[in-house]
Amino acid sequence: MSPAILLTFIIGYFLVLLVISWLTSRKSSDNDTFFVANRNSKWYLVAFGMIGTALSGVTFISVPGKVGAPSGDQFAYFQFVLGNAAGFIIIATVLLPLYYRMKLTSIYSYIEHTLGQWSYKTAAGIFLISRTIGSSFRLYLVVIVLQKFIFDTYHVPFAVTVLICLLLIWSYTFKGGLKTIIITDSLQTFFLVSSVFLSIYFICRSLNMNVFEAADAIKNSSYSKIFFVNDFLGSHLHLSKQFLGGLFITIGMTGLDQDLMQKNLSMSTIKEAQKNMFSFTGVFVIINIFFLSVGALLYIYAAKYGISVAKTDYLYPTIALKYLGVIPAVVFMLGLTAATFATTDSALTALTTSFCVDFLAFDKKKDLNSKAMVKTRHLVHIGLSGLMLLTIVIFNSINNDAVVGAIFKVASYTYGPLLGLYSFGLFMGNRQVNDKLAPFICVISPVVCYFLSMHSAEWLGGYVFDNELIIVNGLITFVGLLATSTRKATVNNSVIQ
């Protein structure tokens, strides 16, 4: 597949995004448009666009790759997806009503109201660190593919490739923000979903199978095991670990994350936001089944034609770009680009919103949409793009593991304290935290979890942690807050706030 052809399609793709950006922001590009899309988004557009944001290039490449990983994952990831679905339902029924009742722009303002300033800044800081790392990992995944199959041909350095990608994302989001992203993410989700189905079609055609024969081949292969219920202590693939990890990581990475919640808060009513979440959940589960199926078919294809790769993350791009032909290669590259840039553009907008609201107090300013405030937002947007560039370059120099494992490992450590903070605010209304100690507790908890994960087999009779470590992390934070809290004074059986 010619790198020039791939590059031409990607350039054309971004030109379309720039046109959409111009159309959506030509009438209004103020801060209210950027942060909450004037709170008039359509739920069905948000629901469809969120699929691309939630899946990202990690799902697109790493999930199919891990189906045949040496660790024997097969379809174990679907256990995690079922936990995700349960988490989305909890978000829709518990957290969204809370956010709408308080009319929040940044969801971390809830912590300010319930726990205090130090806790509030800690929660917002955790999000900034977590989302910067997570989004950088996701963008890194697509950049290494672009580098390997396009930019290496032109001897473009890796750092320059990252810079080009971030400049392109910045160019179509810096004016319209969330209002633009809701439209562009819907388009990108269309490309992502189409690429999955077309990939299955092209692989089946290359294997001389129809869809039903492919389904039988997957079912009868050594890649189709879904539920792992043996070796609870030693297996990280055990159903309970995957399901609970998926549930709580979803609550942390979605429900307590400004990125995806910002889109939900852009709708006019809570009912529309809940319709969005429920419909999104159903499609999310179904589309992940197809991603896993792509993985199984890729390994069947690789076995038939004697294809081997150095990393599981390289399997899908190698076959799509080198073996299936021109059209499948273009379809793959558009799908991958759409998946990853849908995540990154949304993250940059959310990071900018959180920094402006949580640290620069934009929500407390009377002149939110003044030229000076808009200029400040632009500078924050540029600064966070630069921070992401630096993070990706550093990660490229040290990465050894499959990216999907790295992202959720990081999430287990950084989102756990958010679970503890929000849980305390929700369930301990009669207790007052020692606000100044909250930052220390939120740092100590991940450190304890790190050492626990390193020595769990030795200390806990062979038990091996996986994504469920986020539960322990949140629990340690909760207990720390509780141990240092005091009972609130009451007057006539009412708690004084």
Short mmCIF file of C-alpha atoms in Angstrom, two decimals, residues 203-379:
data_model
loop_
_atom_site.label_atom_id
_atom_site.label_comp_id
_atom_site.label_asym_id
_atom_site.label_seq_id
_atom_site.Cartn_x
_atom_site.Cartn_y
_atom_site.Cartn_z
CA ILE A 203 -10.95 -10.64 5.84
CA CYS A 204 -13.78 -13.11 5.16
CA ARG A 205 -13.37 -12.56 1.45
CA SER A 206 -9.62 -13.23 1.69
CA LEU A 207 -10.32 -16.43 3.63
CA ASN A 208 -12.99 -17.47 1.08
CA MET A 209 -15.67 -17.51 3.80
CA ASN A 210 -19.13 -16.02 4.05
CA VAL A 211 -20.28 -14.39 7.30
CA PHE A 212 -21.85 -17.59 8.66
CA GLU A 213 -18.78 -19.68 7.88
CA ALA A 214 -16.63 -17.04 9.57
CA ALA A 215 -18.83 -17.15 12.67
CA ASP A 216 -18.44 -20.95 12.83
CA ALA A 217 -14.69 -20.64 12.34
CA ILE A 218 -14.46 -18.19 15.24
CA LYS A 219 -16.65 -20.38 17.44
CA ASN A 220 -14.57 -23.47 16.76
CA SER A 221 -11.22 -21.71 17.01
CA SER A 222 -8.90 -21.47 20.03
CA TYR A 223 -9.75 -17.78 20.40
CA SER A 224 -13.44 -17.76 21.34
CA LYS A 225 -13.52 -18.47 25.08
CA ILE A 226 -15.41 -15.67 26.86
CA PHE A 227 -15.88 -16.58 30.51
CA PHE A 228 -12.93 -17.53 32.70
CA VAL A 229 -14.03 -18.94 36.05
CA ASN A 230 -11.05 -21.04 37.11
CA ASP A 231 -8.07 -20.03 39.27
CA PHE A 232 -9.64 -17.06 41.03
CA LEU A 233 -6.44 -16.28 42.92
CA GLY A 234 -3.82 -16.51 40.20
CA SER A 235 -5.62 -15.55 36.97
CA HIS A 236 -6.04 -11.91 35.99
CA LEU A 237 -8.68 -13.06 33.46
CA HIS A 238 -11.13 -14.36 36.06
CA LEU A 239 -14.73 -13.26 35.43
CA SER A 240 -15.15 -11.49 38.78
CA LYS A 241 -11.94 -9.47 38.36
CA GLN A 242 -12.75 -8.45 34.80
CA PHE A 243 -16.40 -7.61 35.49
CA LEU A 244 -15.78 -5.62 38.67
CA GLY A 245 -12.77 -3.92 37.13
CA GLY A 246 -14.84 -2.96 34.09
CA LEU A 247 -17.66 -1.65 36.27
CA PHE A 248 -15.57 0.55 38.54
CA ILE A 249 -13.16 1.73 35.84
CA THR A 250 -16.22 2.84 33.85
CA ILE A 251 -17.57 4.77 36.81
CA GLY A 252 -14.12 6.33 37.33
CA MET A 253 -13.05 6.90 33.72
CA THR A 254 -16.48 7.95 32.45
CA GLY A 255 -18.78 8.97 35.29
CA LEU A 256 -16.06 10.84 37.21
CA ASP A 257 -14.28 12.05 34.10
CA GLN A 258 -14.97 15.51 32.68
CA ASP A 259 -14.46 14.29 29.11
CA LEU A 260 -17.49 12.06 28.47
CA MET A 261 -19.64 13.76 31.12
CA GLN A 262 -19.14 17.13 29.45
CA LYS A 263 -21.02 15.85 26.42
CA ASN A 264 -23.86 14.60 28.59
CA LEU A 265 -24.07 17.98 30.32
CA SER A 266 -24.50 19.71 26.95
CA MET A 267 -28.10 18.49 26.64
CA SER A 268 -31.08 20.49 27.82
CA THR A 269 -32.66 17.90 30.16
CA ILE A 270 -31.66 14.93 32.29
CA LYS A 271 -34.07 12.68 30.37
CA GLU A 272 -32.25 13.36 27.11
CA ALA A 273 -28.90 12.70 28.80
CA GLN A 274 -30.18 9.35 30.14
CA LYS A 275 -31.59 8.35 26.74
CA ASN A 276 -28.15 9.06 25.36
CA MET A 277 -26.41 6.87 27.95
CA PHE A 278 -28.78 3.90 27.65
CA SER A 279 -28.69 3.82 23.84
CA PHE A 280 -24.93 4.31 23.84
CA THR A 281 -24.49 1.37 26.24
CA GLY A 282 -26.34 -1.04 23.97
CA VAL A 283 -24.35 -0.08 20.89
CA PHE A 284 -21.08 -0.12 22.88
CA VAL A 285 -21.57 -3.77 23.90
CA ILE A 286 -22.48 -4.88 20.38
CA ILE A 287 -19.61 -3.09 18.66
CA ASN A 288 -17.08 -4.65 21.04
CA ILE A 289 -18.30 -8.12 20.03
CA PHE A 290 -17.38 -7.24 16.46
CA PHE A 291 -13.95 -5.95 17.50
CA LEU A 292 -13.22 -9.25 19.22
CA SER A 293 -14.47 -11.11 16.15
CA VAL A 294 -12.08 -9.09 13.98
CA GLY A 295 -9.27 -10.21 16.29
CA ALA A 296 -10.13 -13.90 15.95
CA LEU A 297 -10.38 -13.61 12.17
CA LEU A 298 -7.03 -11.80 12.01
CA TYR A 299 -5.32 -14.63 13.88
CA ILE A 300 -7.01 -17.25 11.68
CA TYR A 301 -5.80 -15.29 8.64
CA ALA A 302 -2.27 -14.95 10.07
CA ALA A 303 -2.07 -18.69 10.78
CA LYS A 304 -3.21 -19.56 7.27
CA TYR A 305 -0.67 -17.31 5.53
CA GLY A 306 2.22 -17.65 8.02
CA ILE A 307 2.20 -14.03 9.20
CA SER A 308 3.94 -13.13 12.45
CA VAL A 309 4.38 -9.77 14.20
CA ALA A 310 6.66 -8.54 16.98
CA LYS A 311 3.77 -7.13 19.04
CA THR A 312 0.08 -7.99 19.17
CA ASP A 313 -0.69 -4.29 18.58
CA TYR A 314 0.89 -4.61 15.12
CA LEU A 315 -1.28 -7.51 13.92
CA TYR A 316 -4.32 -5.57 12.67
CA PRO A 317 -2.37 -2.76 10.92
CA THR A 318 0.12 -5.19 9.37
CA ILE A 319 -2.55 -7.38 7.78
CA ALA A 320 -4.81 -4.47 6.80
CA LEU A 321 -2.07 -2.36 5.26
CA LYS A 322 0.14 -5.04 3.68
CA TYR A 323 -2.02 -8.02 2.73
CA LEU A 324 -5.67 -7.14 2.08
CA GLY A 325 -5.34 -4.57 -0.71
CA VAL A 326 -5.81 -0.84 -1.31
CA ILE A 327 -9.45 -0.38 -0.27
CA PRO A 328 -9.16 -2.38 3.00
CA ALA A 329 -5.99 -0.42 3.83
CA VAL A 330 -7.75 2.91 3.34
CA VAL A 331 -10.76 1.70 5.33
CA PHE A 332 -8.51 0.60 8.19
CA MET A 333 -6.54 3.85 8.28
CA LEU A 334 -9.68 5.99 8.23
CA GLY A 335 -11.22 3.89 11.00
CA LEU A 336 -8.09 4.06 13.14
CA THR A 337 -7.69 7.79 12.59
CA ALA A 338 -11.35 8.41 13.39
CA ALA A 339 -11.23 6.29 16.54
CA THR A 340 -8.15 7.94 17.99
CA PHE A 341 -8.82 11.51 17.00
CA ALA A 342 -12.39 11.30 18.28
CA THR A 343 -10.90 10.51 21.67
CA THR A 344 -8.11 13.08 21.57
CA ASP A 345 -10.15 16.06 20.37
CA SER A 346 -12.73 15.39 23.06
CA ALA A 347 -10.03 15.02 25.72
CA LEU A 348 -8.31 18.29 24.81
CA THR A 349 -11.62 20.10 25.06
CA ALA A 350 -12.39 18.50 28.43
CA LEU A 351 -8.91 19.24 29.78
CA THR A 352 -9.22 22.86 28.68
CA THR A 353 -12.66 23.13 30.28
CA SER A 354 -11.51 21.61 33.56
CA PHE A 355 -8.43 23.83 33.81
CA CYS A 356 -10.41 26.98 32.98
CA VAL A 357 -13.28 26.21 35.35
CA ASP A 358 -11.55 24.36 38.18
CA PHE A 359 -8.28 26.30 38.38
CA LEU A 360 -9.01 29.64 36.71
CA ALA A 361 -12.60 29.88 38.10
CA PHE A 362 -14.22 30.76 34.78
CA ASP A 363 -17.62 29.71 36.15
CA LYS A 364 -17.38 32.43 38.80
CA LYS A 365 -16.66 35.21 36.30
CA LYS A 366 -19.42 37.54 35.13
CA ASP A 367 -17.72 38.17 31.78
CA LEU A 368 -17.28 34.52 30.76
CA ASN A 369 -17.52 35.28 27.05
CA SER A 370 -15.35 38.39 26.95
CA LYS A 371 -12.46 38.58 24.47
CA ALA A 372 -9.92 38.35 27.29
CA MET A 373 -11.49 35.15 28.67
CA VAL A 374 -11.70 33.58 25.21
CA LYS A 375 -8.03 34.44 24.64
CA THR A 376 -7.11 32.83 27.96
CA ARG A 377 -8.98 29.68 26.93
CA HIS A 378 -7.04 29.58 23.66
CA LEU A 379 -3.73 29.81 25.54
#
